[in-house]
């Protein structure tokens, strides 16, 4: 489904969002106050324009309210970031993602109606720390506080060369195996006769505690 996106602020973060959306064949309007930053994305974005997004009339004339999603990627200038978020909200944008510089800023953005508040440096820091502590967890999705989906690398010999029936993750850990990846081959909803090999990546869902227990057994 093709949608209209506007990215306001073309630093490393905004530019990266812009490139990723274009790579996914979406229409992207790129806006920055700096001509140099706009020029750098002129060949990438559907349209790239130099504008001060704090100016409400400018955003009105761009019909920003008709966009499906607006990403406010202005960083260091917290005041500009908040004002722009407020203006695009008032102009009726249905889905707004705004970048926060700190926790208080994040709270303000949520209050004024940002639908997604992202804090890339903090979030990436958390992910990197998580990965350092649990190198065998390749992907992790907290479904809620108690239930987790995780992709775990088989790195302990105790699991190697055994079938899912023998391993019986369901009984042993309370985990359901939803996929096994061997090299580039993925088996979804694997049957019990599938054999697990060293470095296979199994995707499991179950209690967060159970995921942690399985992960501990891989160390
Ligand atoms: P990043 O951390 O993403 O690399 P940065 O540190 O280069 O960003 P920021 O201060 O976070 O810079 O601002 C991101 C972009 O937002 C800059 O390119 C800046 O010119 C732009 N910007 C700042 N204020 C406005 C504004 N009022 N209207 C439009 N663009 C703005
Ligand atoms: P972030 O983007 O993570 O918020 P930042 O933009 O505030 O970081 P950086 O220039 O990326 O700042 O530097 C990160 C930290 O590294 C700063 O706290 C800085 O003081 C520290 N730092 C920079 N150079 C050195 C150095 N040579 N030795 C030790 N610490 C350093
Ligand atoms: Ca994988």
mmCIF file with all atom_site columns, C-alpha atoms in Angstrom, residues 2-218:
data_model
loop_
_atom_site.group_PDB
_atom_site.id
_atom_site.type_symbol
_atom_site.label_atom_id
_atom_site.label_alt_id
_atom_site.label_comp_id
_atom_site.label_asym_id
_atom_site.label_entity_id
_atom_site.label_seq_id
_atom_site.pdbx_PDB_ins_code
_atom_site.Cartn_x
_atom_site.Cartn_y
_atom_site.Cartn_z
_atom_site.occupancy
_atom_site.B_iso_or_equiv
_atom_site.pdbx_formal_charge
_atom_site.auth_seq_id
_atom_site.auth_comp_id
_atom_site.auth_asym_id
_atom_site.auth_atom_id
_atom_site.pdbx_PDB_model_num
ATOM 1   C CA . UNK A 1 2   ? 1.441  3.338   -1.061 1.00 0.00 ? 2   UNK A CA 1
ATOM 2   C CA . UNK A 1 3   ? 1.179  6.171   1.428  1.00 0.00 ? 3   UNK A CA 1
ATOM 3   C CA . UNK A 1 4   ? 2.298  9.772   1.705  1.00 0.00 ? 4   UNK A CA 1
ATOM 4   C CA . UNK A 1 5   ? 5.035  10.613  4.164  1.00 0.00 ? 5   UNK A CA 1
ATOM 5   C CA . UNK A 1 6   ? 6.605  13.925  5.110  1.00 0.00 ? 6   UNK A CA 1
ATOM 6   C CA . UNK A 1 7   ? 9.950  13.919  6.910  1.00 0.00 ? 7   UNK A CA 1
ATOM 7   C CA . UNK A 1 8   ? 10.817 17.187  8.665  1.00 0.00 ? 8   UNK A CA 1
ATOM 8   C CA . UNK A 1 9   ? 14.500 17.502  9.599  1.00 0.00 ? 9   UNK A CA 1
ATOM 9   C CA . UNK A 1 10  ? 17.091 15.759  7.469  1.00 0.00 ? 10  UNK A CA 1
ATOM 10  C CA . UNK A 1 11  ? 19.928 14.973  9.874  1.00 0.00 ? 11  UNK A CA 1
ATOM 11  C CA . UNK A 1 12  ? 21.275 11.406  9.978  1.00 0.00 ? 12  UNK A CA 1
ATOM 12  C CA . UNK A 1 13  ? 18.043 10.136  11.546 1.00 0.00 ? 13  UNK A CA 1
ATOM 13  C CA . UNK A 1 14  ? 15.568 11.907  9.240  1.00 0.00 ? 14  UNK A CA 1
ATOM 14  C CA . UNK A 1 15  ? 17.652 11.189  6.144  1.00 0.00 ? 15  UNK A CA 1
ATOM 15  C CA . UNK A 1 16  ? 17.796 7.504   7.035  1.00 0.00 ? 16  UNK A CA 1
ATOM 16  C CA . UNK A 1 17  ? 13.999 7.345   7.453  1.00 0.00 ? 17  UNK A CA 1
ATOM 17  C CA . UNK A 1 18  ? 13.611 9.121   4.138  1.00 0.00 ? 18  UNK A CA 1
ATOM 18  C CA . UNK A 1 19  ? 15.906 6.686   2.295  1.00 0.00 ? 19  UNK A CA 1
ATOM 19  C CA . UNK A 1 20  ? 14.226 3.636   3.854  1.00 0.00 ? 20  UNK A CA 1
ATOM 20  C CA . UNK A 1 21  ? 10.729 4.822   2.938  1.00 0.00 ? 21  UNK A CA 1
ATOM 21  C CA . UNK A 1 22  ? 11.761 5.573   -0.642 1.00 0.00 ? 22  UNK A CA 1
ATOM 22  C CA . UNK A 1 23  ? 13.423 2.146   -0.857 1.00 0.00 ? 23  UNK A CA 1
ATOM 23  C CA . UNK A 1 24  ? 10.026 0.735   0.184  1.00 0.00 ? 24  UNK A CA 1
ATOM 24  C CA . UNK A 1 25  ? 8.456  2.628   -2.778 1.00 0.00 ? 25  UNK A CA 1
ATOM 25  C CA . UNK A 1 26  ? 6.631  5.225   -0.701 1.00 0.00 ? 26  UNK A CA 1
ATOM 26  C CA . UNK A 1 27  ? 6.066  8.889   -1.588 1.00 0.00 ? 27  UNK A CA 1
ATOM 27  C CA . UNK A 1 28  ? 8.222  11.092  0.617  1.00 0.00 ? 28  UNK A CA 1
ATOM 28  C CA . UNK A 1 29  ? 8.296  14.858  0.990  1.00 0.00 ? 29  UNK A CA 1
ATOM 29  C CA . UNK A 1 30  ? 11.606 15.853  2.635  1.00 0.00 ? 30  UNK A CA 1
ATOM 30  C CA . UNK A 1 31  ? 11.804 19.211  4.428  1.00 0.00 ? 31  UNK A CA 1
ATOM 31  C CA . UNK A 1 32  ? 14.735 20.977  6.072  1.00 0.00 ? 32  UNK A CA 1
ATOM 32  C CA . UNK A 1 33  ? 15.668 24.555  6.865  1.00 0.00 ? 33  UNK A CA 1
ATOM 33  C CA . UNK A 1 34  ? 19.160 23.892  5.511  1.00 0.00 ? 34  UNK A CA 1
ATOM 34  C CA . UNK A 1 35  ? 19.552 24.046  1.744  1.00 0.00 ? 35  UNK A CA 1
ATOM 35  C CA . UNK A 1 36  ? 22.593 21.788  1.939  1.00 0.00 ? 36  UNK A CA 1
ATOM 36  C CA . UNK A 1 37  ? 20.647 19.047  3.743  1.00 0.00 ? 37  UNK A CA 1
ATOM 37  C CA . UNK A 1 38  ? 17.781 19.323  1.243  1.00 0.00 ? 38  UNK A CA 1
ATOM 38  C CA . UNK A 1 39  ? 20.152 19.120  -1.725 1.00 0.00 ? 39  UNK A CA 1
ATOM 39  C CA . UNK A 1 40  ? 21.687 15.958  -0.302 1.00 0.00 ? 40  UNK A CA 1
ATOM 40  C CA . UNK A 1 41  ? 18.270 14.255  -0.530 1.00 0.00 ? 41  UNK A CA 1
ATOM 41  C CA . UNK A 1 42  ? 16.979 15.919  -3.700 1.00 0.00 ? 42  UNK A CA 1
ATOM 42  C CA . UNK A 1 43  ? 17.655 12.832  -5.829 1.00 0.00 ? 43  UNK A CA 1
ATOM 43  C CA . UNK A 1 44  ? 16.227 10.455  -3.222 1.00 0.00 ? 44  UNK A CA 1
ATOM 44  C CA . UNK A 1 45  ? 12.955 11.968  -2.001 1.00 0.00 ? 45  UNK A CA 1
ATOM 45  C CA . UNK A 1 46  ? 9.845  12.308  -4.158 1.00 0.00 ? 46  UNK A CA 1
ATOM 46  C CA . UNK A 1 47  ? 10.060 16.023  -3.396 1.00 0.00 ? 47  UNK A CA 1
ATOM 47  C CA . UNK A 1 48  ? 12.613 17.915  -1.286 1.00 0.00 ? 48  UNK A CA 1
ATOM 48  C CA . UNK A 1 49  ? 12.107 21.482  -0.178 1.00 0.00 ? 49  UNK A CA 1
ATOM 49  C CA . UNK A 1 50  ? 13.866 24.113  1.908  1.00 0.00 ? 50  UNK A CA 1
ATOM 50  C CA . UNK A 1 51  ? 11.484 25.495  4.548  1.00 0.00 ? 51  UNK A CA 1
ATOM 51  C CA . UNK A 1 52  ? 11.299 26.525  8.168  1.00 0.00 ? 52  UNK A CA 1
ATOM 52  C CA . UNK A 1 53  ? 8.781  24.037  9.534  1.00 0.00 ? 53  UNK A CA 1
ATOM 53  C CA . UNK A 1 54  ? 8.112  26.274  12.547 1.00 0.00 ? 54  UNK A CA 1
ATOM 54  C CA . UNK A 1 55  ? 6.239  28.566  10.179 1.00 0.00 ? 55  UNK A CA 1
ATOM 55  C CA . UNK A 1 56  ? 2.617  27.460  10.286 1.00 0.00 ? 56  UNK A CA 1
ATOM 56  C CA . UNK A 1 57  ? 1.690  29.190  7.019  1.00 0.00 ? 57  UNK A CA 1
ATOM 57  C CA . UNK A 1 58  ? 4.427  27.277  5.209  1.00 0.00 ? 58  UNK A CA 1
ATOM 58  C CA . UNK A 1 59  ? 3.130  23.949  6.516  1.00 0.00 ? 59  UNK A CA 1
ATOM 59  C CA . UNK A 1 60  ? -0.406 24.947  5.553  1.00 0.00 ? 60  UNK A CA 1
ATOM 60  C CA . UNK A 1 61  ? 0.632  25.860  2.009  1.00 0.00 ? 61  UNK A CA 1
ATOM 61  C CA . UNK A 1 62  ? 2.329  22.440  1.737  1.00 0.00 ? 62  UNK A CA 1
ATOM 62  C CA . UNK A 1 63  ? -1.027 20.908  2.742  1.00 0.00 ? 63  UNK A CA 1
ATOM 63  C CA . UNK A 1 64  ? 0.781  18.931  5.439  1.00 0.00 ? 64  UNK A CA 1
ATOM 64  C CA . UNK A 1 65  ? -2.586 17.914  6.930  1.00 0.00 ? 65  UNK A CA 1
ATOM 65  C CA . UNK A 1 66  ? -3.229 15.702  3.885  1.00 0.00 ? 66  UNK A CA 1
ATOM 66  C CA . UNK A 1 67  ? -0.230 13.482  4.564  1.00 0.00 ? 67  UNK A CA 1
ATOM 67  C CA . UNK A 1 68  ? -0.809 10.032  6.050  1.00 0.00 ? 68  UNK A CA 1
ATOM 68  C CA . UNK A 1 69  ? 2.304  10.214  8.240  1.00 0.00 ? 69  UNK A CA 1
ATOM 69  C CA . UNK A 1 70  ? 4.604  13.002  9.340  1.00 0.00 ? 70  UNK A CA 1
ATOM 70  C CA . UNK A 1 71  ? 7.967  12.318  10.975 1.00 0.00 ? 71  UNK A CA 1
ATOM 71  C CA . UNK A 1 72  ? 9.370  15.173  13.059 1.00 0.00 ? 72  UNK A CA 1
ATOM 72  C CA . UNK A 1 73  ? 13.096 14.397  13.024 1.00 0.00 ? 73  UNK A CA 1
ATOM 73  C CA . UNK A 1 74  ? 14.393 17.733  14.266 1.00 0.00 ? 74  UNK A CA 1
ATOM 74  C CA . UNK A 1 75  ? 16.784 16.901  17.114 1.00 0.00 ? 75  UNK A CA 1
ATOM 75  C CA . UNK A 1 76  ? 18.782 19.348  19.159 1.00 0.00 ? 76  UNK A CA 1
ATOM 76  C CA . UNK A 1 77  ? 16.357 22.249  18.827 1.00 0.00 ? 77  UNK A CA 1
ATOM 77  C CA . UNK A 1 78  ? 13.773 20.870  21.237 1.00 0.00 ? 78  UNK A CA 1
ATOM 78  C CA . UNK A 1 79  ? 11.615 23.985  20.992 1.00 0.00 ? 79  UNK A CA 1
ATOM 79  C CA . UNK A 1 80  ? 11.382 23.704  17.203 1.00 0.00 ? 80  UNK A CA 1
ATOM 80  C CA . UNK A 1 81  ? 10.673 19.983  17.480 1.00 0.00 ? 81  UNK A CA 1
ATOM 81  C CA . UNK A 1 82  ? 7.779  20.581  19.925 1.00 0.00 ? 82  UNK A CA 1
ATOM 82  C CA . UNK A 1 83  ? 6.296  23.491  17.981 1.00 0.00 ? 83  UNK A CA 1
ATOM 83  C CA . UNK A 1 84  ? 6.395  21.609  14.692 1.00 0.00 ? 84  UNK A CA 1
ATOM 84  C CA . UNK A 1 85  ? 4.792  18.546  16.290 1.00 0.00 ? 85  UNK A CA 1
ATOM 85  C CA . UNK A 1 86  ? 2.029  20.723  17.726 1.00 0.00 ? 86  UNK A CA 1
ATOM 86  C CA . UNK A 1 87  ? 1.384  22.472  14.403 1.00 0.00 ? 87  UNK A CA 1
ATOM 87  C CA . UNK A 1 88  ? 1.194  19.261  12.357 1.00 0.00 ? 88  UNK A CA 1
ATOM 88  C CA . UNK A 1 89  ? -1.132 17.804  14.999 1.00 0.00 ? 89  UNK A CA 1
ATOM 89  C CA . UNK A 1 90  ? -3.421 20.828  14.765 1.00 0.00 ? 90  UNK A CA 1
ATOM 90  C CA . UNK A 1 91  ? -3.360 20.671  10.981 1.00 0.00 ? 91  UNK A CA 1
ATOM 91  C CA . UNK A 1 92  ? -4.918 17.208  11.250 1.00 0.00 ? 92  UNK A CA 1
ATOM 92  C CA . UNK A 1 93  ? -2.119 14.763  10.426 1.00 0.00 ? 93  UNK A CA 1
ATOM 93  C CA . UNK A 1 94  ? -3.482 11.351  11.479 1.00 0.00 ? 94  UNK A CA 1
ATOM 94  C CA . UNK A 1 95  ? -0.158 9.734   12.371 1.00 0.00 ? 95  UNK A CA 1
ATOM 95  C CA . UNK A 1 96  ? 2.830  11.606  13.791 1.00 0.00 ? 96  UNK A CA 1
ATOM 96  C CA . UNK A 1 97  ? 6.203  10.179  14.789 1.00 0.00 ? 97  UNK A CA 1
ATOM 97  C CA . UNK A 1 98  ? 8.469  12.532  16.711 1.00 0.00 ? 98  UNK A CA 1
ATOM 98  C CA . UNK A 1 99  ? 12.063 12.179  17.861 1.00 0.00 ? 99  UNK A CA 1
ATOM 99  C CA . UNK A 1 100 ? 12.785 12.945  21.515 1.00 0.00 ? 100 UNK A CA 1
ATOM 100 C CA . UNK A 1 101 ? 16.117 14.122  22.906 1.00 0.00 ? 101 UNK A CA 1
ATOM 101 C CA . UNK A 1 102 ? 15.401 13.155  26.517 1.00 0.00 ? 102 UNK A CA 1
ATOM 102 C CA . UNK A 1 103 ? 12.710 11.651  28.727 1.00 0.00 ? 103 UNK A CA 1
ATOM 103 C CA . UNK A 1 104 ? 10.990 14.921  29.625 1.00 0.00 ? 104 UNK A CA 1
ATOM 104 C CA . UNK A 1 105 ? 10.861 15.891  25.979 1.00 0.00 ? 105 UNK A CA 1
ATOM 105 C CA . UNK A 1 106 ? 9.344  12.482  25.206 1.00 0.00 ? 106 UNK A CA 1
ATOM 106 C CA . UNK A 1 107 ? 6.584  13.121  27.746 1.00 0.00 ? 107 UNK A CA 1
ATOM 107 C CA . UNK A 1 108 ? 5.774  16.504  26.237 1.00 0.00 ? 108 UNK A CA 1
ATOM 108 C CA . UNK A 1 109 ? 5.556  14.971  22.756 1.00 0.00 ? 109 UNK A CA 1
ATOM 109 C CA . UNK A 1 110 ? 3.176  12.270  23.974 1.00 0.00 ? 110 UNK A CA 1
ATOM 110 C CA . UNK A 1 111 ? 1.018  14.917  25.691 1.00 0.00 ? 111 UNK A CA 1
ATOM 111 C CA . UNK A 1 112 ? 0.655  17.066  22.596 1.00 0.00 ? 112 UNK A CA 1
ATOM 112 C CA . UNK A 1 113 ? -0.439 14.087  20.555 1.00 0.00 ? 113 UNK A CA 1
ATOM 113 C CA . UNK A 1 114 ? 2.560  12.459  18.888 1.00 0.00 ? 114 UNK A CA 1
ATOM 114 C CA . UNK A 1 115 ? 1.408  8.936   18.021 1.00 0.00 ? 115 UNK A CA 1
ATOM 115 C CA . UNK A 1 116 ? 4.903  7.451   18.226 1.00 0.00 ? 116 UNK A CA 1
ATOM 116 C CA . UNK A 1 117 ? 7.712  8.971   20.234 1.00 0.00 ? 117 UNK A CA 1
ATOM 117 C CA . UNK A 1 118 ? 11.147 7.597   19.422 1.00 0.00 ? 118 UNK A CA 1
ATOM 118 C CA . UNK A 1 119 ? 14.360 8.106   21.291 1.00 0.00 ? 119 UNK A CA 1
ATOM 119 C CA . UNK A 1 120 ? 16.917 6.549   18.945 1.00 0.00 ? 120 UNK A CA 1
ATOM 120 C CA . UNK A 1 121 ? 20.096 6.978   20.990 1.00 0.00 ? 121 UNK A CA 1
ATOM 121 C CA . UNK A 1 122 ? 18.500 5.544   24.144 1.00 0.00 ? 122 UNK A CA 1
ATOM 122 C CA . UNK A 1 123 ? 16.637 2.761   22.306 1.00 0.00 ? 123 UNK A CA 1
ATOM 123 C CA . UNK A 1 124 ? 19.688 1.721   20.290 1.00 0.00 ? 124 UNK A CA 1
ATOM 124 C CA . UNK A 1 125 ? 21.779 1.808   23.475 1.00 0.00 ? 125 UNK A CA 1
ATOM 125 C CA . UNK A 1 126 ? 19.299 -0.561  25.133 1.00 0.00 ? 126 UNK A CA 1
ATOM 126 C CA . UNK A 1 127 ? 19.370 -2.912  22.142 1.00 0.00 ? 127 UNK A CA 1
ATOM 127 C CA . UNK A 1 128 ? 23.154 -2.969  22.006 1.00 0.00 ? 128 UNK A CA 1
ATOM 128 C CA . UNK A 1 129 ? 23.400 -3.626  25.763 1.00 0.00 ? 129 UNK A CA 1
ATOM 129 C CA . UNK A 1 130 ? 20.792 -6.393  25.445 1.00 0.00 ? 130 UNK A CA 1
ATOM 130 C CA . UNK A 1 131 ? 22.747 -7.994  22.631 1.00 0.00 ? 131 UNK A CA 1
ATOM 131 C CA . UNK A 1 132 ? 26.015 -7.835  24.590 1.00 0.00 ? 132 UNK A CA 1
ATOM 132 C CA . UNK A 1 133 ? 24.348 -9.592  27.520 1.00 0.00 ? 133 UNK A CA 1
ATOM 133 C CA . UNK A 1 134 ? 22.464 -12.140 25.391 1.00 0.00 ? 134 UNK A CA 1
ATOM 134 C CA . UNK A 1 135 ? 24.445 -12.716 22.186 1.00 0.00 ? 135 UNK A CA 1
ATOM 135 C CA . UNK A 1 136 ? 22.323 -15.757 21.261 1.00 0.00 ? 136 UNK A CA 1
ATOM 136 C CA . UNK A 1 137 ? 19.102 -13.754 21.151 1.00 0.00 ? 137 UNK A CA 1
ATOM 137 C CA . UNK A 1 138 ? 19.030 -12.473 17.598 1.00 0.00 ? 138 UNK A CA 1
ATOM 138 C CA . UNK A 1 139 ? 15.589 -10.863 17.663 1.00 0.00 ? 139 UNK A CA 1
ATOM 139 C CA . UNK A 1 140 ? 13.279 -10.081 20.497 1.00 0.00 ? 140 UNK A CA 1
ATOM 140 C CA . UNK A 1 141 ? 9.686  -8.925  20.615 1.00 0.00 ? 141 UNK A CA 1
ATOM 141 C CA . UNK A 1 142 ? 8.034  -8.202  23.956 1.00 0.00 ? 142 UNK A CA 1
ATOM 142 C CA . UNK A 1 143 ? 4.356  -8.958  23.277 1.00 0.00 ? 143 UNK A CA 1
ATOM 143 C CA . UNK A 1 144 ? 3.577  -7.658  26.752 1.00 0.00 ? 144 UNK A CA 1
ATOM 144 C CA . UNK A 1 145 ? 5.462  -7.712  30.070 1.00 0.00 ? 145 UNK A CA 1
ATOM 145 C CA . UNK A 1 146 ? 4.898  -11.452 30.473 1.00 0.00 ? 146 UNK A CA 1
ATOM 146 C CA . UNK A 1 147 ? 4.964  -12.855 26.933 1.00 0.00 ? 147 UNK A CA 1
ATOM 147 C CA . UNK A 1 148 ? 7.894  -12.700 24.544 1.00 0.00 ? 148 UNK A CA 1
ATOM 148 C CA . UNK A 1 149 ? 8.754  -13.876 21.075 1.00 0.00 ? 149 UNK A CA 1
ATOM 149 C CA . UNK A 1 150 ? 12.451 -14.425 20.455 1.00 0.00 ? 150 UNK A CA 1
ATOM 150 C CA . UNK A 1 151 ? 14.803 -15.751 17.824 1.00 0.00 ? 151 UNK A CA 1
ATOM 151 C CA . UNK A 1 152 ? 17.503 -17.763 19.569 1.00 0.00 ? 152 UNK A CA 1
ATOM 152 C CA . UNK A 1 153 ? 20.659 -19.234 18.121 1.00 0.00 ? 153 UNK A CA 1
ATOM 153 C CA . UNK A 1 154 ? 21.316 -22.876 18.969 1.00 0.00 ? 154 UNK A CA 1
ATOM 154 C CA . UNK A 1 155 ? 24.823 -22.657 20.399 1.00 0.00 ? 155 UNK A CA 1
ATOM 155 C CA . UNK A 1 156 ? 24.827 -25.332 23.092 1.00 0.00 ? 156 UNK A CA 1
ATOM 156 C CA . UNK A 1 157 ? 25.616 -28.992 22.222 1.00 0.00 ? 157 UNK A CA 1
ATOM 157 C CA . UNK A 1 158 ? 22.813 -30.270 24.471 1.00 0.00 ? 158 UNK A CA 1
ATOM 158 C CA . UNK A 1 159 ? 20.233 -29.302 21.816 1.00 0.00 ? 159 UNK A CA 1
ATOM 159 C CA . UNK A 1 160 ? 22.160 -30.342 18.709 1.00 0.00 ? 160 UNK A CA 1
ATOM 160 C CA . UNK A 1 161 ? 21.139 -33.336 16.581 1.00 0.00 ? 161 UNK A CA 1
ATOM 161 C CA . UNK A 1 162 ? 17.815 -33.781 18.371 1.00 0.00 ? 162 UNK A CA 1
ATOM 162 C CA . UNK A 1 163 ? 14.295 -33.571 16.950 1.00 0.00 ? 163 UNK A CA 1
ATOM 163 C CA . UNK A 1 164 ? 11.705 -31.129 18.272 1.00 0.00 ? 164 UNK A CA 1
ATOM 164 C CA . UNK A 1 165 ? 9.822  -34.135 19.646 1.00 0.00 ? 165 UNK A CA 1
ATOM 165 C CA . UNK A 1 166 ? 12.895 -35.215 21.631 1.00 0.00 ? 166 UNK A CA 1
ATOM 166 C CA . UNK A 1 167 ? 13.666 -31.691 22.783 1.00 0.00 ? 167 UNK A CA 1
ATOM 167 C CA . UNK A 1 168 ? 10.043 -31.105 23.781 1.00 0.00 ? 168 UNK A CA 1
ATOM 168 C CA . UNK A 1 169 ? 10.450 -27.380 24.401 1.00 0.00 ? 169 UNK A CA 1
ATOM 169 C CA . UNK A 1 170 ? 6.771  -27.251 25.272 1.00 0.00 ? 170 UNK A CA 1
ATOM 170 C CA . UNK A 1 171 ? 7.133  -29.565 28.269 1.00 0.00 ? 171 UNK A CA 1
ATOM 171 C CA . UNK A 1 172 ? 10.660 -28.522 29.199 1.00 0.00 ? 172 UNK A CA 1
ATOM 172 C CA . UNK A 1 173 ? 10.285 -24.735 29.015 1.00 0.00 ? 173 UNK A CA 1
ATOM 173 C CA . UNK A 1 174 ? 6.671  -23.958 28.118 1.00 0.00 ? 174 UNK A CA 1
ATOM 174 C CA . UNK A 1 175 ? 7.797  -22.566 24.750 1.00 0.00 ? 175 UNK A CA 1
ATOM 175 C CA . UNK A 1 176 ? 6.255  -23.082 21.320 1.00 0.00 ? 176 UNK A CA 1
ATOM 176 C CA . UNK A 1 177 ? 8.674  -23.249 18.399 1.00 0.00 ? 177 UNK A CA 1
ATOM 177 C CA . UNK A 1 178 ? 7.159  -21.299 15.500 1.00 0.00 ? 178 UNK A CA 1
ATOM 178 C CA . UNK A 1 179 ? 10.054 -21.438 13.039 1.00 0.00 ? 179 UNK A CA 1
ATOM 179 C CA . UNK A 1 180 ? 13.489 -22.983 12.518 1.00 0.00 ? 180 UNK A CA 1
ATOM 180 C CA . UNK A 1 181 ? 16.060 -21.300 10.329 1.00 0.00 ? 181 UNK A CA 1
ATOM 181 C CA . UNK A 1 182 ? 18.945 -23.370 8.974  1.00 0.00 ? 182 UNK A CA 1
ATOM 182 C CA . UNK A 1 183 ? 21.215 -21.155 6.868  1.00 0.00 ? 183 UNK A CA 1
ATOM 183 C CA . UNK A 1 184 ? 18.774 -19.350 4.610  1.00 0.00 ? 184 UNK A CA 1
ATOM 184 C CA . UNK A 1 185 ? 16.091 -22.061 4.801  1.00 0.00 ? 185 UNK A CA 1
ATOM 185 C CA . UNK A 1 186 ? 13.207 -21.287 7.106  1.00 0.00 ? 186 UNK A CA 1
ATOM 186 C CA . UNK A 1 187 ? 10.672 -23.900 8.196  1.00 0.00 ? 187 UNK A CA 1
ATOM 187 C CA . UNK A 1 188 ? 7.540  -22.265 9.564  1.00 0.00 ? 188 UNK A CA 1
ATOM 188 C CA . UNK A 1 189 ? 5.378  -24.253 12.016 1.00 0.00 ? 189 UNK A CA 1
ATOM 189 C CA . UNK A 1 190 ? 7.963  -27.050 12.127 1.00 0.00 ? 190 UNK A CA 1
ATOM 190 C CA . UNK A 1 191 ? 6.767  -30.620 12.677 1.00 0.00 ? 191 UNK A CA 1
ATOM 191 C CA . UNK A 1 192 ? 8.199  -32.722 15.516 1.00 0.00 ? 192 UNK A CA 1
ATOM 192 C CA . UNK A 1 193 ? 10.565 -34.671 13.275 1.00 0.00 ? 193 UNK A CA 1
ATOM 193 C CA . UNK A 1 194 ? 12.647 -31.544 12.464 1.00 0.00 ? 194 UNK A CA 1
ATOM 194 C CA . UNK A 1 195 ? 16.212 -31.943 13.723 1.00 0.00 ? 195 UNK A CA 1
ATOM 195 C CA . UNK A 1 196 ? 17.923 -28.961 15.336 1.00 0.00 ? 196 UNK A CA 1
ATOM 196 C CA . UNK A 1 197 ? 21.517 -28.322 14.311 1.00 0.00 ? 197 UNK A CA 1
ATOM 197 C CA . UNK A 1 198 ? 24.328 -26.149 15.644 1.00 0.00 ? 198 UNK A CA 1
ATOM 198 C CA . UNK A 1 199 ? 23.812 -22.444 14.763 1.00 0.00 ? 199 UNK A CA 1
ATOM 199 C CA . UNK A 1 200 ? 20.205 -22.988 13.671 1.00 0.00 ? 200 UNK A CA 1
ATOM 200 C CA . UNK A 1 201 ? 18.003 -20.076 14.685 1.00 0.00 ? 201 UNK A CA 1
ATOM 201 C CA . UNK A 1 202 ? 14.768 -21.069 16.360 1.00 0.00 ? 202 UNK A CA 1
ATOM 202 C CA . UNK A 1 203 ? 11.891 -18.656 16.861 1.00 0.00 ? 203 UNK A CA 1
ATOM 203 C CA . UNK A 1 204 ? 9.941  -19.310 20.019 1.00 0.00 ? 204 UNK A CA 1
ATOM 204 C CA . UNK A 1 205 ? 7.010  -17.752 21.825 1.00 0.00 ? 205 UNK A CA 1
ATOM 205 C CA . UNK A 1 206 ? 6.136  -18.143 25.489 1.00 0.00 ? 206 UNK A CA 1
ATOM 206 C CA . UNK A 1 207 ? 6.579  -16.527 28.871 1.00 0.00 ? 207 UNK A CA 1
ATOM 207 C CA . UNK A 1 208 ? 9.431  -14.036 29.168 1.00 0.00 ? 208 UNK A CA 1
ATOM 208 C CA . UNK A 1 209 ? 10.826 -16.122 32.010 1.00 0.00 ? 209 UNK A CA 1
ATOM 209 C CA . UNK A 1 210 ? 10.839 -19.236 29.810 1.00 0.00 ? 210 UNK A CA 1
ATOM 210 C CA . UNK A 1 211 ? 12.662 -17.375 27.033 1.00 0.00 ? 211 UNK A CA 1
ATOM 211 C CA . UNK A 1 212 ? 15.257 -16.237 29.586 1.00 0.00 ? 212 UNK A CA 1
ATOM 212 C CA . UNK A 1 213 ? 15.670 -19.823 30.847 1.00 0.00 ? 213 UNK A CA 1
ATOM 213 C CA . UNK A 1 214 ? 16.234 -21.180 27.343 1.00 0.00 ? 214 UNK A CA 1
ATOM 214 C CA . UNK A 1 215 ? 18.666 -18.359 26.644 1.00 0.00 ? 215 UNK A CA 1
ATOM 215 C CA . UNK A 1 216 ? 20.610 -19.173 29.823 1.00 0.00 ? 216 UNK A CA 1
ATOM 216 C CA . UNK A 1 217 ? 20.963 -22.770 28.628 1.00 0.00 ? 217 UNK A CA 1
ATOM 217 C CA . UNK A 1 218 ? 22.623 -21.524 25.421 1.00 0.00 ? 218 UNK A CA 1
#
